[in-house]
Coordinates of C-alpha atoms and ligand atoms in Angstrom, one line a residue:
X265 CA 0.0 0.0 0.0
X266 CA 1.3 3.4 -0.5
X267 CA -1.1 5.5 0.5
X268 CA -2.2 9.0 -1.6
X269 CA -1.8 11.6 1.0
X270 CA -2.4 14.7 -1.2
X271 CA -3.1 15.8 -4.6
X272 CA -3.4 19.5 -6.0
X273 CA -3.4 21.3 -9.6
X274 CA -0.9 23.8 -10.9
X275 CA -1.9 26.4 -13.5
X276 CA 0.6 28.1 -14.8
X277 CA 1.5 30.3 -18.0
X278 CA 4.8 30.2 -19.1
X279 CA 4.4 31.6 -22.1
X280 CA 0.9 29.6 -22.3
X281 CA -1.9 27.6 -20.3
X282 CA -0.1 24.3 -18.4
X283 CA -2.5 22.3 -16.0
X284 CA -0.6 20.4 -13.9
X285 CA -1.8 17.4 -11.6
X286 CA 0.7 16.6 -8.8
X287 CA -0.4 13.6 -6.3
X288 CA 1.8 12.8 -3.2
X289 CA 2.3 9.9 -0.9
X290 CA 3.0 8.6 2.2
X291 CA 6.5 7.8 1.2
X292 CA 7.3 10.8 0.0
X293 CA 7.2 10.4 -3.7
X294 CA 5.0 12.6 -5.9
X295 CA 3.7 12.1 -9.7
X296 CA 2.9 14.1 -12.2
X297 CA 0.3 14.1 -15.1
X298 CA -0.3 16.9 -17.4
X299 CA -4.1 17.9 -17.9
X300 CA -3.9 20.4 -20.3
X301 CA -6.8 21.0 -22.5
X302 CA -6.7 24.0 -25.0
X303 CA -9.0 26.6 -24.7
X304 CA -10.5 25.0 -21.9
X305 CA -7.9 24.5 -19.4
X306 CA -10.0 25.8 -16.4
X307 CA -12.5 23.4 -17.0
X308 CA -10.5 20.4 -16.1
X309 CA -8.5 21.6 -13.5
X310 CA -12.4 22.2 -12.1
X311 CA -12.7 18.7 -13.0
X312 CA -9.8 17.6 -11.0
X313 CA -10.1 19.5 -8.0
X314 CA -13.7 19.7 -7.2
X315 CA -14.5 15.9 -8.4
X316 CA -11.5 13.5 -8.5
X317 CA -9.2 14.5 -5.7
X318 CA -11.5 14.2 -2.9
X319 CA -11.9 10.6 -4.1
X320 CA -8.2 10.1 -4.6
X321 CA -6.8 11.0 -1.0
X322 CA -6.3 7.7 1.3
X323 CA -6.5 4.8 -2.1
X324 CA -3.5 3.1 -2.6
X325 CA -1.6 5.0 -5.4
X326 CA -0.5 1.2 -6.6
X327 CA -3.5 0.7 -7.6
X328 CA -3.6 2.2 -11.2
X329 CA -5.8 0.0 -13.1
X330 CA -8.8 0.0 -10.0
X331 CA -8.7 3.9 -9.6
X332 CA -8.8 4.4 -14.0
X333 CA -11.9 2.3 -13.5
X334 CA -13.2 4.2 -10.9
X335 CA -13.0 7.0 -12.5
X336 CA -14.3 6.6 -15.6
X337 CA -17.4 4.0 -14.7
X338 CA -17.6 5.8 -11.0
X339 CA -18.3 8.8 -12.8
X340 CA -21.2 7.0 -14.6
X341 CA -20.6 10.1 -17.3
X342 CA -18.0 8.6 -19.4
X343 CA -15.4 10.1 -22.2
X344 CA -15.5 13.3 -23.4
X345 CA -12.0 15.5 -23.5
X346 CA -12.6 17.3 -20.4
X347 CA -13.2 13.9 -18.4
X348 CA -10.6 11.7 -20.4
X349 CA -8.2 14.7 -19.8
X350 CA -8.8 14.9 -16.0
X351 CA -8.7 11.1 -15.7
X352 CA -5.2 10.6 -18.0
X353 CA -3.7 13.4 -15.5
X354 CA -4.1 11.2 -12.4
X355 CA -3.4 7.8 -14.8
X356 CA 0.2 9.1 -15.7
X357 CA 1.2 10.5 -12.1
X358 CA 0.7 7.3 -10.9
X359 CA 2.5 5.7 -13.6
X360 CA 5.6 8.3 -12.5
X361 CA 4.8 7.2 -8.6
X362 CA 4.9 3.4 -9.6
X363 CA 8.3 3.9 -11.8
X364 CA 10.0 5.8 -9.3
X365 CA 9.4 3.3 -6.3
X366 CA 10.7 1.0 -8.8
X367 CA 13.5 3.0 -9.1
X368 CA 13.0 2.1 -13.2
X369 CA 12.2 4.9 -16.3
X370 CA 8.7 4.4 -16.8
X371 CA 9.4 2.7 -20.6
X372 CA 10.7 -0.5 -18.6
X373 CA 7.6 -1.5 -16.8
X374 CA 5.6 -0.9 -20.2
X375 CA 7.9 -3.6 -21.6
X376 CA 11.3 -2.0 -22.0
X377 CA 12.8 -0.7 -25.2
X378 CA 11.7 -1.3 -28.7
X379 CA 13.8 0.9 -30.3
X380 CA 16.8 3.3 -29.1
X381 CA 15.0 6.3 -30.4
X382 CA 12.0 7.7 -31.3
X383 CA 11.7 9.4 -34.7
X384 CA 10.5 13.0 -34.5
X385 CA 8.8 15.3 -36.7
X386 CA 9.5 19.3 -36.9
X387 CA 7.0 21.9 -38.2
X388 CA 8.2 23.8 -41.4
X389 CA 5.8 26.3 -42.3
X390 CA 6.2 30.0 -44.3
X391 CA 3.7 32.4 -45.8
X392 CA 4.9 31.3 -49.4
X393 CA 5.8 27.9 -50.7
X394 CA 9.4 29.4 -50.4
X395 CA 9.5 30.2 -47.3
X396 CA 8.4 27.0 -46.4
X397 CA 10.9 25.2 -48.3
X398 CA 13.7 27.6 -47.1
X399 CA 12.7 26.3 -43.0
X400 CA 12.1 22.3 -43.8
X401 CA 16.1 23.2 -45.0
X402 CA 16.7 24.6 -41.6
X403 CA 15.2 21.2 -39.7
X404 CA 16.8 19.1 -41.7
X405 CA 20.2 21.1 -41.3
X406 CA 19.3 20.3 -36.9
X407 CA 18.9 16.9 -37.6
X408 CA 14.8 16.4 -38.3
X409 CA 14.2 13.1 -40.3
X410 CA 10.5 14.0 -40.7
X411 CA 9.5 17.6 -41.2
X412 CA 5.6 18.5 -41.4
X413 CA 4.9 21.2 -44.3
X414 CA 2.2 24.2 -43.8
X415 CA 2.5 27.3 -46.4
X416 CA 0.4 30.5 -46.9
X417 CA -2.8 30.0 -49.0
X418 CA -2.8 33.0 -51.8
X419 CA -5.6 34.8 -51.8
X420 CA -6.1 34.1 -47.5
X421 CA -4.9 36.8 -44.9
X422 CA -3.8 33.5 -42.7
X423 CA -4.3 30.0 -42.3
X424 CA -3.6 27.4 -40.2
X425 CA 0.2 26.4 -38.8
X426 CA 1.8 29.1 -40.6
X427 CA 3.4 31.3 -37.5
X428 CA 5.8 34.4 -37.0
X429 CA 7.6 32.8 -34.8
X430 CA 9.3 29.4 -36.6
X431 CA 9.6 27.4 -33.6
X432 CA 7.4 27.5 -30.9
X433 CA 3.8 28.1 -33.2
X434 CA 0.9 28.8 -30.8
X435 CA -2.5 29.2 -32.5
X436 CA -4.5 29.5 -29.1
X437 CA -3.3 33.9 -29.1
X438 CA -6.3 35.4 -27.9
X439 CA -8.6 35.9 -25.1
X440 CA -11.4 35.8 -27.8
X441 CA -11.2 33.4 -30.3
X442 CA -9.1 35.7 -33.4
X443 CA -11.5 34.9 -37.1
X444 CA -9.3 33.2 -39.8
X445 CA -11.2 33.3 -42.9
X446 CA -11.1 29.8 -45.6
X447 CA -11.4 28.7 -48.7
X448 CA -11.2 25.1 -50.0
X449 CA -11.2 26.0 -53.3
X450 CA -8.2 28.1 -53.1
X451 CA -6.4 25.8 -50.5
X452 CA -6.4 22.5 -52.5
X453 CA -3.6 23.6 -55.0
X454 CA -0.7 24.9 -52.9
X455 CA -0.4 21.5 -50.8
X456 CA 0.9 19.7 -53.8
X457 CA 3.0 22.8 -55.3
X458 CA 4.3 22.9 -51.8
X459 CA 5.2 19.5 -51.7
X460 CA 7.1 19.3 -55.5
X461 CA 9.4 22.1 -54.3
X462 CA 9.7 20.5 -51.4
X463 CA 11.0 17.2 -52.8
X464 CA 13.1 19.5 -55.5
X465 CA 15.0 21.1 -52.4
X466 CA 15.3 18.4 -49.8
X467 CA 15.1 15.2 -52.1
X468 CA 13.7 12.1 -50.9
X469 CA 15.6 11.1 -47.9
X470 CA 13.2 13.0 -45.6
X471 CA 10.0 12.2 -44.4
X472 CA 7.2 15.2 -45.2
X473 CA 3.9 15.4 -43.5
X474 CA 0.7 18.0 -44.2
X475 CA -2.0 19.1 -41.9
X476 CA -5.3 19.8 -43.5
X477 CA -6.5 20.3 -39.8
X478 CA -10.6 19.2 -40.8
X479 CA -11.3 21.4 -43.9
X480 CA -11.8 19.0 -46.6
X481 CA -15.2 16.7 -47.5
X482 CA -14.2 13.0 -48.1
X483 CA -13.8 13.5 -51.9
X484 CA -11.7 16.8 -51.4
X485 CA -9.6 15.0 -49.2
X486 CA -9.5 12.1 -51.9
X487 CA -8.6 14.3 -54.5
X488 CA -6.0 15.8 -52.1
X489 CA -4.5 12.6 -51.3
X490 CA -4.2 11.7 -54.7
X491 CA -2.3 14.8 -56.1
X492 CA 0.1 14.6 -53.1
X493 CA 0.8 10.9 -54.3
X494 CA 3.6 11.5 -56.5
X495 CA 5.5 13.2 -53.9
X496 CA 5.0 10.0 -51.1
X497 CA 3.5 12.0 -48.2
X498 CA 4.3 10.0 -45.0
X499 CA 0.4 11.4 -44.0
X500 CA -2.0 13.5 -44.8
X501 CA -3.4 14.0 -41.3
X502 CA -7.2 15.1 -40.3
X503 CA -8.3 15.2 -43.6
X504 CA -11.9 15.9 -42.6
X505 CA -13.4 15.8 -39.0
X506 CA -13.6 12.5 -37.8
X507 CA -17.3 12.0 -35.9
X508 CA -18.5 10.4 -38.8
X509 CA -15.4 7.7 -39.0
X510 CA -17.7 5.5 -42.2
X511 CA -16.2 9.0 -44.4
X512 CA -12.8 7.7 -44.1
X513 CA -14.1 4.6 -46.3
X514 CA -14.3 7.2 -49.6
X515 CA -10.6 8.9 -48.9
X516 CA -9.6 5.3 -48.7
X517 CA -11.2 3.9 -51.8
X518 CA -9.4 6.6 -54.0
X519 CA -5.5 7.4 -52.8
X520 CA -2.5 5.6 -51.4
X521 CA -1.6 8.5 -49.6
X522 CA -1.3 7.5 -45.8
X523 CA -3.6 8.4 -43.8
X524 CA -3.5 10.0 -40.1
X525 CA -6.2 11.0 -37.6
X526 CA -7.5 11.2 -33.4
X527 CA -5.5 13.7 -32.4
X528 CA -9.1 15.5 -30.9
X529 CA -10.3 11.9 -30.0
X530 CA -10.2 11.0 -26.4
X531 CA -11.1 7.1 -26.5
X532 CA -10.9 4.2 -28.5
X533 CA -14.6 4.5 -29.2
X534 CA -13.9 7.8 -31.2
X535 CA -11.6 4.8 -33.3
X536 CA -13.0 1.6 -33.3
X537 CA -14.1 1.5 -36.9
X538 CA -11.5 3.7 -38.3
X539 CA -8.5 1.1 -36.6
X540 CA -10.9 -2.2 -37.6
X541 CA -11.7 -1.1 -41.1
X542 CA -7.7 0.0 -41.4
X543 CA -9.0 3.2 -43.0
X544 CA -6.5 4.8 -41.9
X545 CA -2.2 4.3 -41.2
X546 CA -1.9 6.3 -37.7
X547 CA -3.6 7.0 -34.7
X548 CA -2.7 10.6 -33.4
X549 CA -4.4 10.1 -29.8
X550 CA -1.8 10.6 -27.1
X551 CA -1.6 10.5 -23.7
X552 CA -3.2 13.6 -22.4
X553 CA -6.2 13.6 -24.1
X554 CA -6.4 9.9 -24.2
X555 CA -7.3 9.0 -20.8
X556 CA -3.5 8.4 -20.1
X557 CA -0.9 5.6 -21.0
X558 CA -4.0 3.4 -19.3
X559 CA -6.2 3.6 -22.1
X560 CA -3.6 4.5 -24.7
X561 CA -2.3 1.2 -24.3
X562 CA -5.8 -0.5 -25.5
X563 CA -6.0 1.9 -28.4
X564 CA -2.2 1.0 -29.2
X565 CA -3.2 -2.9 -29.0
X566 CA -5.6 -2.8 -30.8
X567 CA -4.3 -1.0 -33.8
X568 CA -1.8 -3.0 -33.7
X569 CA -3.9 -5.8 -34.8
X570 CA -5.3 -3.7 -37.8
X571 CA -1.9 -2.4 -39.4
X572 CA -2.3 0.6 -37.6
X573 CA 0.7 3.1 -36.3
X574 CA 0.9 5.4 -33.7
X575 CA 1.8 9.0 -34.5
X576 CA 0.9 11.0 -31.2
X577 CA 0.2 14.6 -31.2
X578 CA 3.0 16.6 -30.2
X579 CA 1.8 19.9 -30.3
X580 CA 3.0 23.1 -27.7
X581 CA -0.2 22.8 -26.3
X582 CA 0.6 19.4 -24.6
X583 CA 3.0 20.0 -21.2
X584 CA 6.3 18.7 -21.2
X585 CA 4.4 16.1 -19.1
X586 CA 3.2 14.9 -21.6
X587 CA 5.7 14.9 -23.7
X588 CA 7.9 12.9 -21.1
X589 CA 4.8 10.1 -20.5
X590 CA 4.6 10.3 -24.6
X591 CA 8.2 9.7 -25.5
X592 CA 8.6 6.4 -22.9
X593 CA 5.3 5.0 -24.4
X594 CA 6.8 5.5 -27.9
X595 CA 10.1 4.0 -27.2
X596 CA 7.8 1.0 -26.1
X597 CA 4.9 0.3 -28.3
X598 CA 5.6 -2.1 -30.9
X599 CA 3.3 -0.5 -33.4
X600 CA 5.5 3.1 -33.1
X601 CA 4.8 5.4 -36.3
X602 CA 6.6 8.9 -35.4
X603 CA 6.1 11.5 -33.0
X604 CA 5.2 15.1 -33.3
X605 CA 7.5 17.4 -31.5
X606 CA 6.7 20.8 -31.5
X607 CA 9.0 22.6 -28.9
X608 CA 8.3 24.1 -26.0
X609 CA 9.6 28.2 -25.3
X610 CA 12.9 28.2 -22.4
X611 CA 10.1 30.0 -20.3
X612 CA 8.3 26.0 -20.3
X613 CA 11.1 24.5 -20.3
X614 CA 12.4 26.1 -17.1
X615 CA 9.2 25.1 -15.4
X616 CA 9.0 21.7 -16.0
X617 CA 13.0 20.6 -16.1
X618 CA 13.1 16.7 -17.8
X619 CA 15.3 14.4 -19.0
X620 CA 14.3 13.8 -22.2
X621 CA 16.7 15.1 -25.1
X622 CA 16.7 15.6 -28.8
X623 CA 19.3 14.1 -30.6
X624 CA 19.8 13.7 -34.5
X625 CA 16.2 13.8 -35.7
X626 CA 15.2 11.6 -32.5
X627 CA 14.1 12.4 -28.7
X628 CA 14.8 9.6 -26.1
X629 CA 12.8 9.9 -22.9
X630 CA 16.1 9.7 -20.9
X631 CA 17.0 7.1 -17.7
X632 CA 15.2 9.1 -14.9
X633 CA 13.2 6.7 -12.5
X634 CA 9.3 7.5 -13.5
X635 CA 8.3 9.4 -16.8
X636 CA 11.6 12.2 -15.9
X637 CA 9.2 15.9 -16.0
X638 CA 9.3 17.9 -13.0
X639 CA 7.7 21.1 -11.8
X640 CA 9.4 24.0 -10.4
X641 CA 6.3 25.4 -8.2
X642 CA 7.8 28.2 -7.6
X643 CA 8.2 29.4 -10.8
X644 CA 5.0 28.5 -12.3
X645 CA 3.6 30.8 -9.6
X646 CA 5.5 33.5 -10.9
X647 CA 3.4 32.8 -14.6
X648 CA -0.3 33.6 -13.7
X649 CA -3.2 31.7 -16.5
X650 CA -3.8 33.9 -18.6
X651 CA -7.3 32.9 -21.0
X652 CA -7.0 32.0 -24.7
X653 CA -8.9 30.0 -27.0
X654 CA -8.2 28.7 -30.3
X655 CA -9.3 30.5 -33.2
X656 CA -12.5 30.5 -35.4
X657 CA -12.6 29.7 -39.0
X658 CA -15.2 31.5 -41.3
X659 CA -15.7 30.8 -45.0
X660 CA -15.6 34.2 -47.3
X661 CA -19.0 34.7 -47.4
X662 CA -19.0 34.6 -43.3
X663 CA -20.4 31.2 -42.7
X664 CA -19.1 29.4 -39.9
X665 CA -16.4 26.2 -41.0
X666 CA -14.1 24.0 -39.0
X667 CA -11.1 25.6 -37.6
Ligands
LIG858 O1 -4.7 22.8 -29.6 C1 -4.8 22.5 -30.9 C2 -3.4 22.2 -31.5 O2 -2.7 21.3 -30.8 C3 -3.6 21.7 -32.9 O3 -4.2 22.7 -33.7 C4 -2.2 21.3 -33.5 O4 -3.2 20.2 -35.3 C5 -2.3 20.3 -34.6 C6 -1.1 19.5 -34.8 O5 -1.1 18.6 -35.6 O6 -0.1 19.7 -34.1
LIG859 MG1 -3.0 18.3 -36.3

């Protein structure tokens, strides 16, 4: 038995919104879990601290598997990002506790190493297909093996995972949600003049990715998938929004292009037909959102089975919590794909100190007993929440579309 003496959640804004779930026991050891949830980071650390520590304090922190059930069939509500999130947060502190009374990195009671890496990918975005080009040079030149291309659409004032700032893109910079405005129309031919260029700069020993972030219908994203083709995509990813998972069957039936999706899903339910149908080559669900390395670990199994890949999101918008739980669940899983690394500012960095490290296009979680992600309290204090959503996507004529 080691008992749970205390639990309490750290908001903090280094820069942007962090929740942070930190549980303590009896021995002395504490866990972390991130429980970050964009946009609507107060809602879970509500979540948290008004309905799952009170029924957290006294259990045996051991006891991961009984108190995951317990929270999500003791709730009798079930799934849902705001729930999944909260319930992941307490999942992956007590996968620290358990790792660091075992005096192991948590990777080794998943199963050990797989691999002695894990494959990253950078984001490589520009206002013009130029630009673009000219920063998927810059990650390769730090070592990327996989960069992810975004570029300007003509004719749009901005779209989506083109940034200022080239490193550390952060789309969640308002209080209100800021209006991008869309069109398909215009969109669907710079993906594949981005990509040619691409390919006629960095040649074909890298691995490119594209983000269509929900915009296209099934057939858009078909025809998409198929113009890409020449230059081999490693994915297309989020093709079109994913409730209706039977629209993947069309995108599917018409292009070779891989496909990835889940990184908004938060159980295997949101997956089931898209892993057992294998319409699609990677699941993006990570850990945070996920319901934690618990659940994560069914989704992984099961897509497994179906030819499926992992290829968690990696975005800034996920702690370095998560990123540490990620990277020892990646060096594990059998069925690894990639992982997204977007990096986090110094300011994050310097709050949650870890022991994972990039290295020549790959991260490594590092040898730290538990998942290796700390939090200075005291400096988180000194980085108040500040609010910010995501943005809002209209089409020109001012409907309302999918961000
Ligand atoms: O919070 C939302 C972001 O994490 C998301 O827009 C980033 O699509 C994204 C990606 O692939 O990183
Ligand atoms: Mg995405």
């Amino acid at each position: 038995m080691l008992k749970i003496t205390g639990a309490r959640v750290v908001v903090t804004c280094p820069g942007r919104n962090f929740v942070t779930l930190k549980i303590e026991t009896a021995g002395g050891l504490h866990g972390l879990g991130d429980a970050t949830l964009n946009g609507r980071e107060l809602a879970v650390a509500s979540y948290l601290t008004d309905h799952v520590i009170p029924n957290l304090i006294g259990r045996d922190a051991h006891r991961i598997e009984d108190i995951w059930q317990f929270l999500y069939r003791g709730a009798y509500w079930r799934r849902g990002p705001v729930t999944m999130s909260a319930i992941a947060a307490v999942d992956v502190a007590l996968w620290d506790i358990k790792a660091k009374a075992a005096g192991m990195p948590l990777y080794q009671l998943l199963g050990g190493a797989s691999r002695t890496g894990v494959m990253v990918y950078g984001h490589a975005n520009g206002e013009t297909v130029e630009q673009a080009v000219e920063q998927a040079l810059r990650y390769r030149e730090m070592g990327y093996k996989a960069i992810r291309l975004q570029a300007g659409v003509p004719g749009l004032p901005s779209t989506y995972g083109v940034s200022k700032d080239k490193l550390f893109y952060e789309p969640a910079d308002a209080a209100l949600p800021t209006e991008n405005v869309w069109s398909t129309a215009k969109y669907l031919p710079t993906a594949p003049r981005l990509f040619e260029a691409a390919r006629e700069a960095l040649g074909w020993d890298v691995h490119l990715l594209h983000d269509a972030h929900h915009r296209l219908t099934p057939i858009e994203a078909a025809r998409l998938g198929r113009d890409l083709e020449p230059y081999r995509p490693f994915w297309l990813e989020d093709a079109t929004p994913a409730e209706n998972q039977a629209a993947f069957r069309q995108i599917r039936a018409h292009t070779t292009t891989p496909l990835a999706v889940g990184e908004v899903f938060n159980t295997v339910w949101d997956a089931k037909q898209l892993i057992e149908e294998q319409l699609i080559d990677y699941i993006r669900t990570t850990i945070v959102h996920g319901g934690g390395i618990s659940h994560l670990r069914r989704i992984a199994h099961l897509a497994e089975l179906n030819n499926v890949k992992t290829g968690f999101h990696g975005a800034t918008d996920l702690s370095p919590v998560c990123m540490g739980a990620a990277l020892h669940f990646d060096l594990w899983v059998p069925n690894f794909g990639i992982q997204e690394y977007m990096r986090h500012t110094p300011e994050t960095d310097a709050v949650f100190p870890h022991a994972y490290r990039f290295e020549a296009g790959e991260l490594h979680p590092g040898e730290a007993a538990g998942h290796g992600v700390d939090i200075d309290e005291a400096l988180a204090a000194k980085y108040p929440y500040r609010p910010a959503q995501l943005p809002v996507n209209r089409l020109e004529d001012g409907t309302l579309f999918n961000w």
